[in-house]
Amino acid sequence: MDQMKQALAAFCWRGQPIYAGPYGHGHINETYAVACDSGRMYILQKINRTVFQHPAELMENVAAVTEFLSRQTEDPRGCLRLVPTKDGRRFWIDSRSDYWRAFPFITDSLCLQAAESEEDFRQSGVAFGSFQKQLSAFPAATLHEAIPNFHNTVDRYAKFHAALDVDPLDRAKDCQPEIQFYLDREKEAGCIVDKLASGELPLRVTHNDTKLNNVMLDYETRQALCIIDLDTIMPGSALYDYGDSIRFGAATAAEDEQDLDKMSLSLQLFRTYTDGFLSACGDSLTEKEIEMLPTGAKMMTLECGLRFLTDHLNGDTYFRISRENHNLDRARTQMRLVADMEEKMPQMRQIIEEVRA
Ligand code: ADP
Ligand code: GN1
Ligand code: MG
């Protein structure tokens, strides 16, 4: 592949590349592992231009955050670092205007698609907690918004109303209870964004894709090493990343499970993640943030469900579907989870207190 050959010639590797091949299970970028005759390994990636329309801004975010992180750790596996190009830049643009960047390979590590034990899930909490702590002094407002209004729940409701008004496939009539569920909670939409705007919640660096497969663990000890996949880094609230981790990782069923009775919040997993997260955050979170962690979990679940329902109404143009009503099923699991979180709010608060004690 010509583009790849050109890219291999563009970066400052230690030694000469002797192998390059597709690597990992990412769904967004094209990822290659590169081996050099010096024994060094690297990751080379072509950025997905369909998903990320402003790759230069994206790379400014990645460069600023990785440089900030790398000033705090000598450990080569402690954070992602960018490999410069031969002309001293952080990315290289090929003849088809595709953007490429390279990172040293995080050696002797594991990148899991799913937790194999509760401790793995706890370690992902540790990784994201450390990430939040290490970036607590970063000027978050200087970051670009990779996807504007990504977690602006008020704006997500506006888009939901627009879909309801147009209802292009006449689907609204068949999902009235679902529509009503989300409308009933619209008054809560501003509970994070309004506090960000008023300053009651601090603006933070957020990762926005806090799945386990973006966490590197040590191969031997299975302890958290660092966070990868920094493309969706944006300014936002710490509650977004924490909340989305709980939404996805502390649920007892898959996001698209059709048997809704299988879906609930596991308080055990909630405790496990929260313990890892808060122990690593140290004193970097404010009292208000800690107090609102359960709200973050509920709001991220509500918002994600609302996005699924909006996409169902719009004719499934955003989230990939593989069966009829797939997005409606997803919207329903999130409703179940929201309702369960509402019931378990006192226990979640209690767990936060216990974990902090
Ligand atoms: P995507 O956005 O496509 O998910 P990622 O940046 O998450 O791309 O990378 C895809 C996969 O490549 C990761 O899941 C991980 O297995 C591997 N990977 C990425 N960066 C590194 C790295 N620096 N060291 C080792 N493996 C990496
Ligand atoms: C999308 O790309 P993926 O599947 O990891 C979405 C998230 C949703 C998630 C729900 C950029 O993530 O916000 O929570 O689906 N990412 C984007 O499955 O929209
Ligand atoms: Mg990834």
Short mmCIF file of C-alpha atoms and ligand atoms in Angstrom, two decimals:
data_model
loop_
_atom_site.label_atom_id
_atom_site.label_comp_id
_atom_site.label_asym_id
_atom_site.label_seq_id
_atom_site.Cartn_x
_atom_site.Cartn_y
_atom_site.Cartn_z
CA MET A 1 0.00 0.00 0.00
CA ASP A 2 1.59 3.20 -1.27
CA GLN A 3 0.21 5.52 1.36
CA MET A 4 1.58 3.34 4.12
CA LYS A 5 5.00 3.15 2.52
CA GLN A 6 5.07 6.94 2.30
CA ALA A 7 3.94 7.19 5.91
CA LEU A 8 6.68 4.82 7.04
CA ALA A 9 9.23 7.12 5.41
CA ALA A 10 7.82 10.20 7.14
CA PHE A 11 8.36 9.53 10.87
CA CYS A 12 11.45 9.63 13.10
CA TRP A 13 11.67 5.97 14.09
CA ARG A 14 14.55 4.61 16.15
CA GLY A 15 16.03 2.32 13.54
CA GLN A 16 14.62 1.23 10.22
CA PRO A 17 11.10 -0.21 9.91
CA ILE A 18 11.31 -3.89 9.01
CA TYR A 19 7.64 -4.82 9.46
CA ALA A 20 4.29 -3.03 9.38
CA GLY A 21 0.90 -4.71 9.54
CA PRO A 22 -2.71 -4.15 10.64
CA TYR A 23 -3.10 -4.26 14.41
CA GLY A 24 -5.76 -4.37 17.15
CA HIS A 25 -9.54 -4.33 17.11
CA GLY A 26 -10.31 -0.60 16.83
CA HIS A 27 -13.40 0.33 14.85
CA ILE A 28 -12.53 3.86 13.87
CA ASN A 29 -8.98 4.43 12.71
CA GLU A 30 -6.67 2.30 10.59
CA THR A 31 -4.09 0.98 13.03
CA TYR A 32 -0.76 -0.66 12.15
CA ALA A 33 2.03 -2.07 14.28
CA VAL A 34 5.51 -1.15 13.10
CA ALA A 35 8.66 -3.05 14.10
CA CYS A 36 12.13 -1.53 13.61
CA ASP A 37 15.50 -3.24 13.30
CA SER A 38 16.47 -1.57 16.60
CA GLY A 39 13.89 -3.78 18.33
CA ARG A 40 11.56 -0.79 18.90
CA MET A 41 7.86 -1.13 18.16
CA TYR A 42 5.39 1.59 17.23
CA ILE A 43 1.74 2.16 16.45
CA LEU A 44 1.04 3.98 13.19
CA GLN A 45 -2.51 5.23 12.57
CA LYS A 46 -4.43 6.77 9.73
CA ILE A 47 -7.18 8.98 11.16
CA ASN A 48 -10.73 8.24 10.05
CA ARG A 49 -11.74 11.32 8.05
CA THR A 50 -15.44 10.47 7.93
CA VAL A 51 -15.75 10.46 11.70
CA PHE A 52 -13.26 13.26 12.35
CA GLN A 53 -13.67 16.14 9.98
CA HIS A 54 -11.11 18.42 11.60
CA PRO A 55 -8.06 16.19 11.97
CA ALA A 56 -5.63 19.07 12.48
CA GLU A 57 -7.66 20.31 15.48
CA LEU A 58 -7.94 16.76 16.74
CA MET A 59 -4.16 16.42 16.56
CA GLU A 60 -3.72 19.72 18.41
CA ASN A 61 -5.79 18.23 21.23
CA VAL A 62 -3.84 14.98 21.20
CA ALA A 63 -0.48 16.80 21.14
CA ALA A 64 -1.40 19.18 23.96
CA VAL A 65 -2.71 16.41 26.23
CA THR A 66 0.09 13.91 25.56
CA GLU A 67 2.74 16.59 26.14
CA PHE A 68 1.09 17.61 29.39
CA LEU A 69 0.87 13.98 30.55
CA SER A 70 4.41 13.11 29.52
CA ARG A 71 5.78 15.89 31.72
CA GLN A 72 4.33 14.00 34.69
CA THR A 73 5.75 10.54 34.10
CA GLU A 74 9.12 9.17 33.07
CA ASP A 75 7.59 5.73 32.56
CA PRO A 76 7.46 5.08 28.78
CA ARG A 77 4.30 3.04 29.37
CA GLY A 78 2.73 5.68 31.62
CA CYS A 79 1.12 7.70 28.82
CA LEU A 80 0.83 7.96 25.06
CA ARG A 81 3.52 10.04 23.37
CA LEU A 82 3.62 11.21 19.77
CA VAL A 83 6.50 10.27 17.49
CA PRO A 84 7.53 13.39 15.51
CA THR A 85 7.78 13.40 11.76
CA LYS A 86 11.15 13.95 10.12
CA ASP A 87 10.23 17.60 9.59
CA GLY A 88 9.35 18.02 13.27
CA ARG A 89 5.56 17.88 13.03
CA ARG A 90 3.11 15.79 15.04
CA PHE A 91 1.33 14.31 12.07
CA TRP A 92 1.94 13.67 8.43
CA ILE A 93 -0.47 14.34 5.58
CA ASP A 94 -0.25 11.98 2.59
CA SER A 95 -0.94 12.71 -1.06
CA ARG A 96 -4.64 11.86 -0.58
CA SER A 97 -4.92 14.35 2.30
CA ASP A 98 -5.16 11.61 4.89
CA TYR A 99 -3.62 12.32 8.29
CA TRP A 100 -1.20 9.89 9.92
CA ARG A 101 0.32 9.88 13.41
CA ALA A 102 2.54 7.50 15.34
CA PHE A 103 3.03 6.50 18.97
CA PRO A 104 5.62 4.31 20.69
CA PHE A 105 4.06 0.89 21.26
CA ILE A 106 2.99 0.32 24.88
CA THR A 107 4.99 -2.86 25.46
CA ASP A 108 4.09 -5.89 27.60
CA SER A 109 0.54 -4.70 27.84
CA LEU A 110 -3.00 -5.99 27.47
CA CYS A 111 -5.90 -4.26 25.79
CA LEU A 112 -9.11 -6.14 26.66
CA GLN A 113 -12.36 -6.10 24.71
CA ALA A 114 -14.26 -7.13 27.83
CA ALA A 115 -13.34 -7.41 31.51
CA GLU A 116 -12.25 -10.92 32.43
CA SER A 117 -12.60 -10.22 36.13
CA GLU A 118 -14.01 -7.56 38.40
CA GLU A 119 -10.45 -6.45 39.09
CA ASP A 120 -9.99 -5.64 35.38
CA PHE A 121 -13.00 -3.33 35.61
CA ARG A 122 -11.60 -1.76 38.79
CA GLN A 123 -8.32 -1.14 36.97
CA SER A 124 -10.16 0.70 34.20
CA GLY A 125 -11.53 2.93 36.98
CA VAL A 126 -7.97 3.43 38.22
CA ALA A 127 -6.81 4.32 34.69
CA PHE A 128 -9.55 6.91 34.12
CA GLY A 129 -9.20 8.25 37.66
CA SER A 130 -5.45 8.78 37.15
CA PHE A 131 -6.12 10.36 33.78
CA GLN A 132 -8.52 12.84 35.42
CA LYS A 133 -6.05 13.58 38.21
CA GLN A 134 -3.07 14.04 35.91
CA LEU A 135 -5.06 16.43 33.75
CA SER A 136 -6.73 18.34 36.58
CA ALA A 137 -4.42 21.33 36.05
CA PHE A 138 -4.77 21.25 32.25
CA PRO A 139 -6.51 24.34 30.79
CA ALA A 140 -9.50 22.41 29.44
CA ALA A 141 -11.06 25.44 27.74
CA THR A 142 -8.14 25.53 25.28
CA LEU A 143 -9.16 22.18 23.77
CA HIS A 144 -11.18 21.97 20.57
CA GLU A 145 -14.62 20.40 20.73
CA ALA A 146 -13.98 17.30 18.62
CA ILE A 147 -17.74 16.74 18.28
CA PRO A 148 -19.63 19.91 19.19
CA ASN A 149 -22.27 19.56 21.94
CA PHE A 150 -21.41 15.90 22.38
CA HIS A 151 -22.70 15.64 25.95
CA ASN A 152 -24.91 18.69 25.94
CA THR A 153 -28.07 16.91 27.06
CA VAL A 154 -30.18 20.04 26.48
CA ASP A 155 -29.04 20.08 22.87
CA ARG A 156 -29.67 16.32 22.62
CA TYR A 157 -33.28 17.01 23.66
CA ALA A 158 -33.56 19.74 21.02
CA LYS A 159 -32.46 17.18 18.41
CA PHE A 160 -34.99 14.69 19.82
CA HIS A 161 -37.79 17.26 19.41
CA ALA A 162 -36.66 17.97 15.86
CA ALA A 163 -36.86 14.24 15.09
CA LEU A 164 -40.30 14.04 16.70
CA ASP A 165 -41.54 16.99 14.65
CA VAL A 166 -40.38 15.55 11.33
CA ASP A 167 -40.91 11.88 12.17
CA PRO A 168 -39.78 10.95 8.62
CA LEU A 169 -40.70 7.25 8.82
CA ASP A 170 -43.87 7.69 10.89
CA ARG A 171 -42.29 5.67 13.68
CA ALA A 172 -43.38 7.88 16.60
CA LYS A 173 -46.83 6.33 16.76
CA ASP A 174 -45.28 2.95 17.60
CA CYS A 175 -43.06 4.15 20.41
CA GLN A 176 -45.24 6.44 22.48
CA PRO A 177 -44.33 4.96 25.90
CA GLU A 178 -40.64 5.32 25.08
CA ILE A 179 -41.10 8.89 23.87
CA GLN A 180 -43.04 9.70 27.02
CA PHE A 181 -40.34 8.22 29.26
CA TYR A 182 -37.72 10.56 27.84
CA LEU A 183 -40.08 13.58 27.78
CA ASP A 184 -40.87 12.99 31.46
CA ARG A 185 -37.22 13.54 32.27
CA GLU A 186 -36.56 16.53 30.01
CA LYS A 187 -36.63 18.90 32.99
CA GLU A 188 -33.44 17.21 34.23
CA ALA A 189 -31.55 17.80 30.96
CA GLY A 190 -29.66 20.84 32.25
CA CYS A 191 -28.49 19.35 35.52
CA ILE A 192 -24.87 19.06 34.39
CA VAL A 193 -24.55 21.60 31.57
CA ASP A 194 -26.15 24.40 33.62
CA LYS A 195 -23.70 23.81 36.46
CA LEU A 196 -20.80 23.81 34.00
CA ALA A 197 -22.05 27.13 32.63
CA SER A 198 -22.42 28.66 36.11
CA GLY A 199 -19.04 27.37 37.26
CA GLU A 200 -20.56 25.17 39.96
CA LEU A 201 -18.95 22.24 38.16
CA PRO A 202 -15.40 22.77 36.82
CA LEU A 203 -14.57 22.37 33.16
CA ARG A 204 -12.35 19.31 32.75
CA VAL A 205 -10.57 17.36 30.06
CA THR A 206 -12.90 14.50 29.10
CA HIS A 207 -12.04 11.42 27.07
CA ASN A 208 -15.53 10.51 25.86
CA ASP A 209 -14.82 6.90 24.94
CA THR A 210 -14.15 5.29 28.30
CA LYS A 211 -14.45 1.67 27.23
CA LEU A 212 -12.08 -0.97 28.54
CA ASN A 213 -10.49 -1.36 25.10
CA ASN A 214 -9.07 2.12 25.45
CA VAL A 215 -7.20 1.19 28.64
CA MET A 216 -3.80 -0.49 28.61
CA LEU A 217 -3.07 -2.93 31.45
CA ASP A 218 0.27 -4.45 32.37
CA TYR A 219 0.51 -7.92 30.89
CA GLU A 220 1.88 -9.52 34.08
CA THR A 221 0.21 -7.63 36.90
CA ARG A 222 -2.95 -6.52 35.03
CA GLN A 223 -2.55 -3.10 36.67
CA ALA A 224 -3.58 0.04 34.78
CA LEU A 225 -0.83 1.58 32.68
CA CYS A 226 -2.42 4.34 30.63
CA ILE A 227 -5.34 5.52 28.51
CA ILE A 228 -5.22 5.44 24.71
CA ASP A 229 -7.53 6.60 21.89
CA LEU A 230 -7.45 10.32 22.63
CA ASP A 231 -9.36 11.40 19.50
CA THR A 232 -12.58 12.38 21.26
CA ILE A 233 -10.87 14.42 23.97
CA MET A 234 -12.87 17.58 24.64
CA PRO A 235 -13.66 20.08 27.35
CA GLY A 236 -16.55 18.89 29.55
CA SER A 237 -17.43 17.51 32.96
CA ALA A 238 -15.67 14.71 34.86
CA LEU A 239 -19.18 13.30 35.33
CA TYR A 240 -19.37 12.47 31.62
CA ASP A 241 -16.51 9.96 31.59
CA TYR A 242 -17.35 8.47 34.96
CA GLY A 243 -21.05 8.26 34.07
CA ASP A 244 -20.48 6.61 30.73
CA SER A 245 -18.17 4.01 32.29
CA ILE A 246 -20.90 3.08 34.75
CA ARG A 247 -23.60 3.10 32.06
CA PHE A 248 -21.66 0.64 29.97
CA GLY A 249 -19.61 -1.34 32.46
CA ALA A 250 -21.85 -1.68 35.53
CA ALA A 251 -24.94 -2.78 33.58
CA THR A 252 -26.02 -6.40 33.89
CA ALA A 253 -26.97 -6.79 30.21
CA ALA A 254 -25.78 -5.74 26.80
CA GLU A 255 -26.82 -2.37 25.42
CA ASP A 256 -29.13 -4.06 22.89
CA GLU A 257 -30.54 -6.88 25.04
CA GLN A 258 -34.15 -7.59 24.14
CA ASP A 259 -35.09 -9.24 27.42
CA LEU A 260 -35.37 -6.11 29.49
CA ASP A 261 -35.64 -8.06 32.73
CA LYS A 262 -31.96 -8.83 32.33
CA MET A 263 -31.06 -5.15 32.51
CA SER A 264 -30.22 -3.50 35.79
CA LEU A 265 -27.43 -1.62 37.53
CA SER A 266 -25.05 -3.92 39.37
CA LEU A 267 -24.31 -2.15 42.65
CA GLN A 268 -21.36 -4.48 43.09
CA LEU A 269 -19.81 -3.34 39.80
CA PHE A 270 -20.75 0.25 40.60
CA ARG A 271 -18.77 -0.06 43.85
CA THR A 272 -15.84 -1.74 42.11
CA TYR A 273 -15.42 0.94 39.44
CA THR A 274 -16.05 3.80 41.86
CA ASP A 275 -13.45 2.42 44.26
CA GLY A 276 -10.82 2.26 41.50
CA PHE A 277 -11.78 5.64 40.09
CA LEU A 278 -11.91 7.61 43.34
CA SER A 279 -8.76 6.02 44.77
CA ALA A 280 -6.86 7.21 41.68
CA CYS A 281 -8.50 10.66 41.46
CA GLY A 282 -7.12 11.54 44.89
CA ASP A 283 -8.20 15.01 45.85
CA SER A 284 -8.55 16.27 42.29
CA LEU A 285 -12.37 16.19 42.23
CA THR A 286 -14.48 18.82 43.96
CA GLU A 287 -17.08 17.92 46.60
CA LYS A 288 -19.79 18.84 44.12
CA GLU A 289 -18.38 16.49 41.50
CA ILE A 290 -18.17 13.60 43.96
CA GLU A 291 -21.67 14.27 45.23
CA MET A 292 -22.97 14.24 41.66
CA LEU A 293 -21.27 11.04 40.45
CA PRO A 294 -24.50 9.00 40.66
CA THR A 295 -26.27 11.79 38.76
CA GLY A 296 -23.55 11.56 36.12
CA ALA A 297 -24.23 7.85 35.70
CA LYS A 298 -27.95 8.44 35.34
CA MET A 299 -27.60 11.42 32.98
CA MET A 300 -25.18 9.62 30.64
CA THR A 301 -27.60 6.68 30.48
CA LEU A 302 -30.59 8.94 29.88
CA GLU A 303 -28.73 10.87 27.20
CA CYS A 304 -27.49 7.76 25.42
CA GLY A 305 -30.97 6.25 25.41
CA LEU A 306 -32.35 9.51 24.06
CA ARG A 307 -29.77 9.44 21.27
CA PHE A 308 -30.81 5.87 20.37
CA LEU A 309 -34.48 6.85 20.29
CA THR A 310 -33.75 9.97 18.24
CA ASP A 311 -31.81 7.85 15.77
CA HIS A 312 -34.65 5.34 15.59
CA LEU A 313 -37.06 8.17 14.75
CA ASN A 314 -34.63 9.57 12.18
CA GLY A 315 -34.32 6.23 10.41
CA ASP A 316 -31.08 4.87 11.94
CA THR A 317 -28.67 7.25 10.31
CA TYR A 318 -26.03 7.40 13.10
CA PHE A 319 -25.73 4.16 15.07
CA ARG A 320 -25.14 1.07 13.00
CA ILE A 321 -28.05 -1.39 13.22
CA SER A 322 -28.19 -5.10 12.39
CA ARG A 323 -31.88 -5.79 12.92
CA GLU A 324 -35.24 -4.08 12.79
CA ASN A 325 -35.88 -1.73 15.73
CA HIS A 326 -32.31 -2.19 16.92
CA ASN A 327 -32.04 1.39 18.11
CA LEU A 328 -35.44 1.17 19.76
CA ASP A 329 -34.23 -1.89 21.67
CA ARG A 330 -31.18 0.07 22.73
CA ALA A 331 -33.34 3.01 23.84
CA ARG A 332 -35.38 0.57 25.93
CA THR A 333 -32.42 -1.00 27.73
CA GLN A 334 -31.24 2.47 28.66
CA MET A 335 -34.74 3.29 30.00
CA ARG A 336 -34.61 0.20 32.20
CA LEU A 337 -31.21 1.18 33.42
CA VAL A 338 -32.25 4.79 34.12
CA ALA A 339 -35.32 3.59 36.05
CA ASP A 340 -33.17 1.19 38.06
CA MET A 341 -30.63 3.91 38.78
CA GLU A 342 -33.42 6.19 39.98
CA GLU A 343 -34.47 3.49 42.43
CA LYS A 344 -30.92 2.77 43.51
CA MET A 345 -29.88 6.42 43.90
CA PRO A 346 -29.75 6.18 47.75
CA GLN A 347 -27.59 3.04 47.58
CA MET A 348 -25.28 4.61 45.01
CA ARG A 349 -24.83 7.64 47.29
CA GLN A 350 -24.18 5.36 50.23
CA ILE A 351 -21.53 3.44 48.28
CA ILE A 352 -19.77 6.69 47.38
CA GLU A 353 -19.62 7.57 51.08
CA GLU A 354 -18.33 4.12 51.99
CA VAL A 355 -15.70 4.13 49.28
CA ARG A 356 -14.46 7.56 50.43
CA ALA A 357 -14.31 6.60 54.09
P1 ADP B 1 -9.76 3.23 17.42
O1 ADP B 1 -10.11 4.67 17.54
O2 ADP B 1 -9.90 2.70 16.06
O3 ADP B 1 -10.44 2.41 18.50
P2 ADP B 1 -7.30 3.03 19.01
O4 ADP B 1 -6.43 4.25 19.14
O5 ADP B 1 -8.15 2.69 20.18
O6 ADP B 1 -8.17 3.18 17.68
O7 ADP B 1 -6.33 1.81 18.64
C1 ADP B 1 -6.82 0.56 18.23
C2 ADP B 1 -6.10 -0.55 19.00
O8 ADP B 1 -4.69 -0.48 18.76
C3 ADP B 1 -6.25 -0.46 20.51
O9 ADP B 1 -7.41 -1.07 20.96
C4 ADP B 1 -4.98 -1.17 21.00
O10 ADP B 1 -5.15 -2.56 20.99
C5 ADP B 1 -3.97 -0.81 19.93
N1 ADP B 1 -3.13 0.35 20.31
C6 ADP B 1 -3.37 1.65 20.07
N2 ADP B 1 -2.38 2.43 20.52
C7 ADP B 1 -1.46 1.59 21.06
C8 ADP B 1 -0.15 1.77 21.66
N3 ADP B 1 0.40 2.98 21.79
N4 ADP B 1 0.52 0.66 22.08
C9 ADP B 1 -0.02 -0.59 21.92
N5 ADP B 1 -1.22 -0.82 21.35
C10 ADP B 1 -1.93 0.24 20.93
C1 GN1 B 2 -20.66 5.20 20.10
O1 GN1 B 2 -18.03 4.15 18.63
P1 GN1 B 2 -18.64 3.52 19.83
O2 GN1 B 2 -19.60 2.45 19.52
O3 GN1 B 2 -17.63 3.14 20.84
C2 GN1 B 2 -20.80 6.66 20.51
C3 GN1 B 2 -20.89 6.77 22.05
C4 GN1 B 2 -22.05 5.92 22.54
C5 GN1 B 2 -21.87 4.47 22.07
C6 GN1 B 2 -23.07 3.64 22.44
C7 GN1 B 2 -18.59 9.15 18.79
O4 GN1 B 2 -19.45 4.71 20.58
O5 GN1 B 2 -21.12 8.12 22.40
O6 GN1 B 2 -22.10 5.94 23.97
O7 GN1 B 2 -21.74 4.43 20.63
N1 GN1 B 2 -19.65 7.41 20.04
C8 GN1 B 2 -19.83 8.49 19.26
O8 GN1 B 2 -22.87 2.33 22.04
O9 GN1 B 2 -20.93 8.92 18.94
MG MG B 3 -10.21 2.46 20.62
#
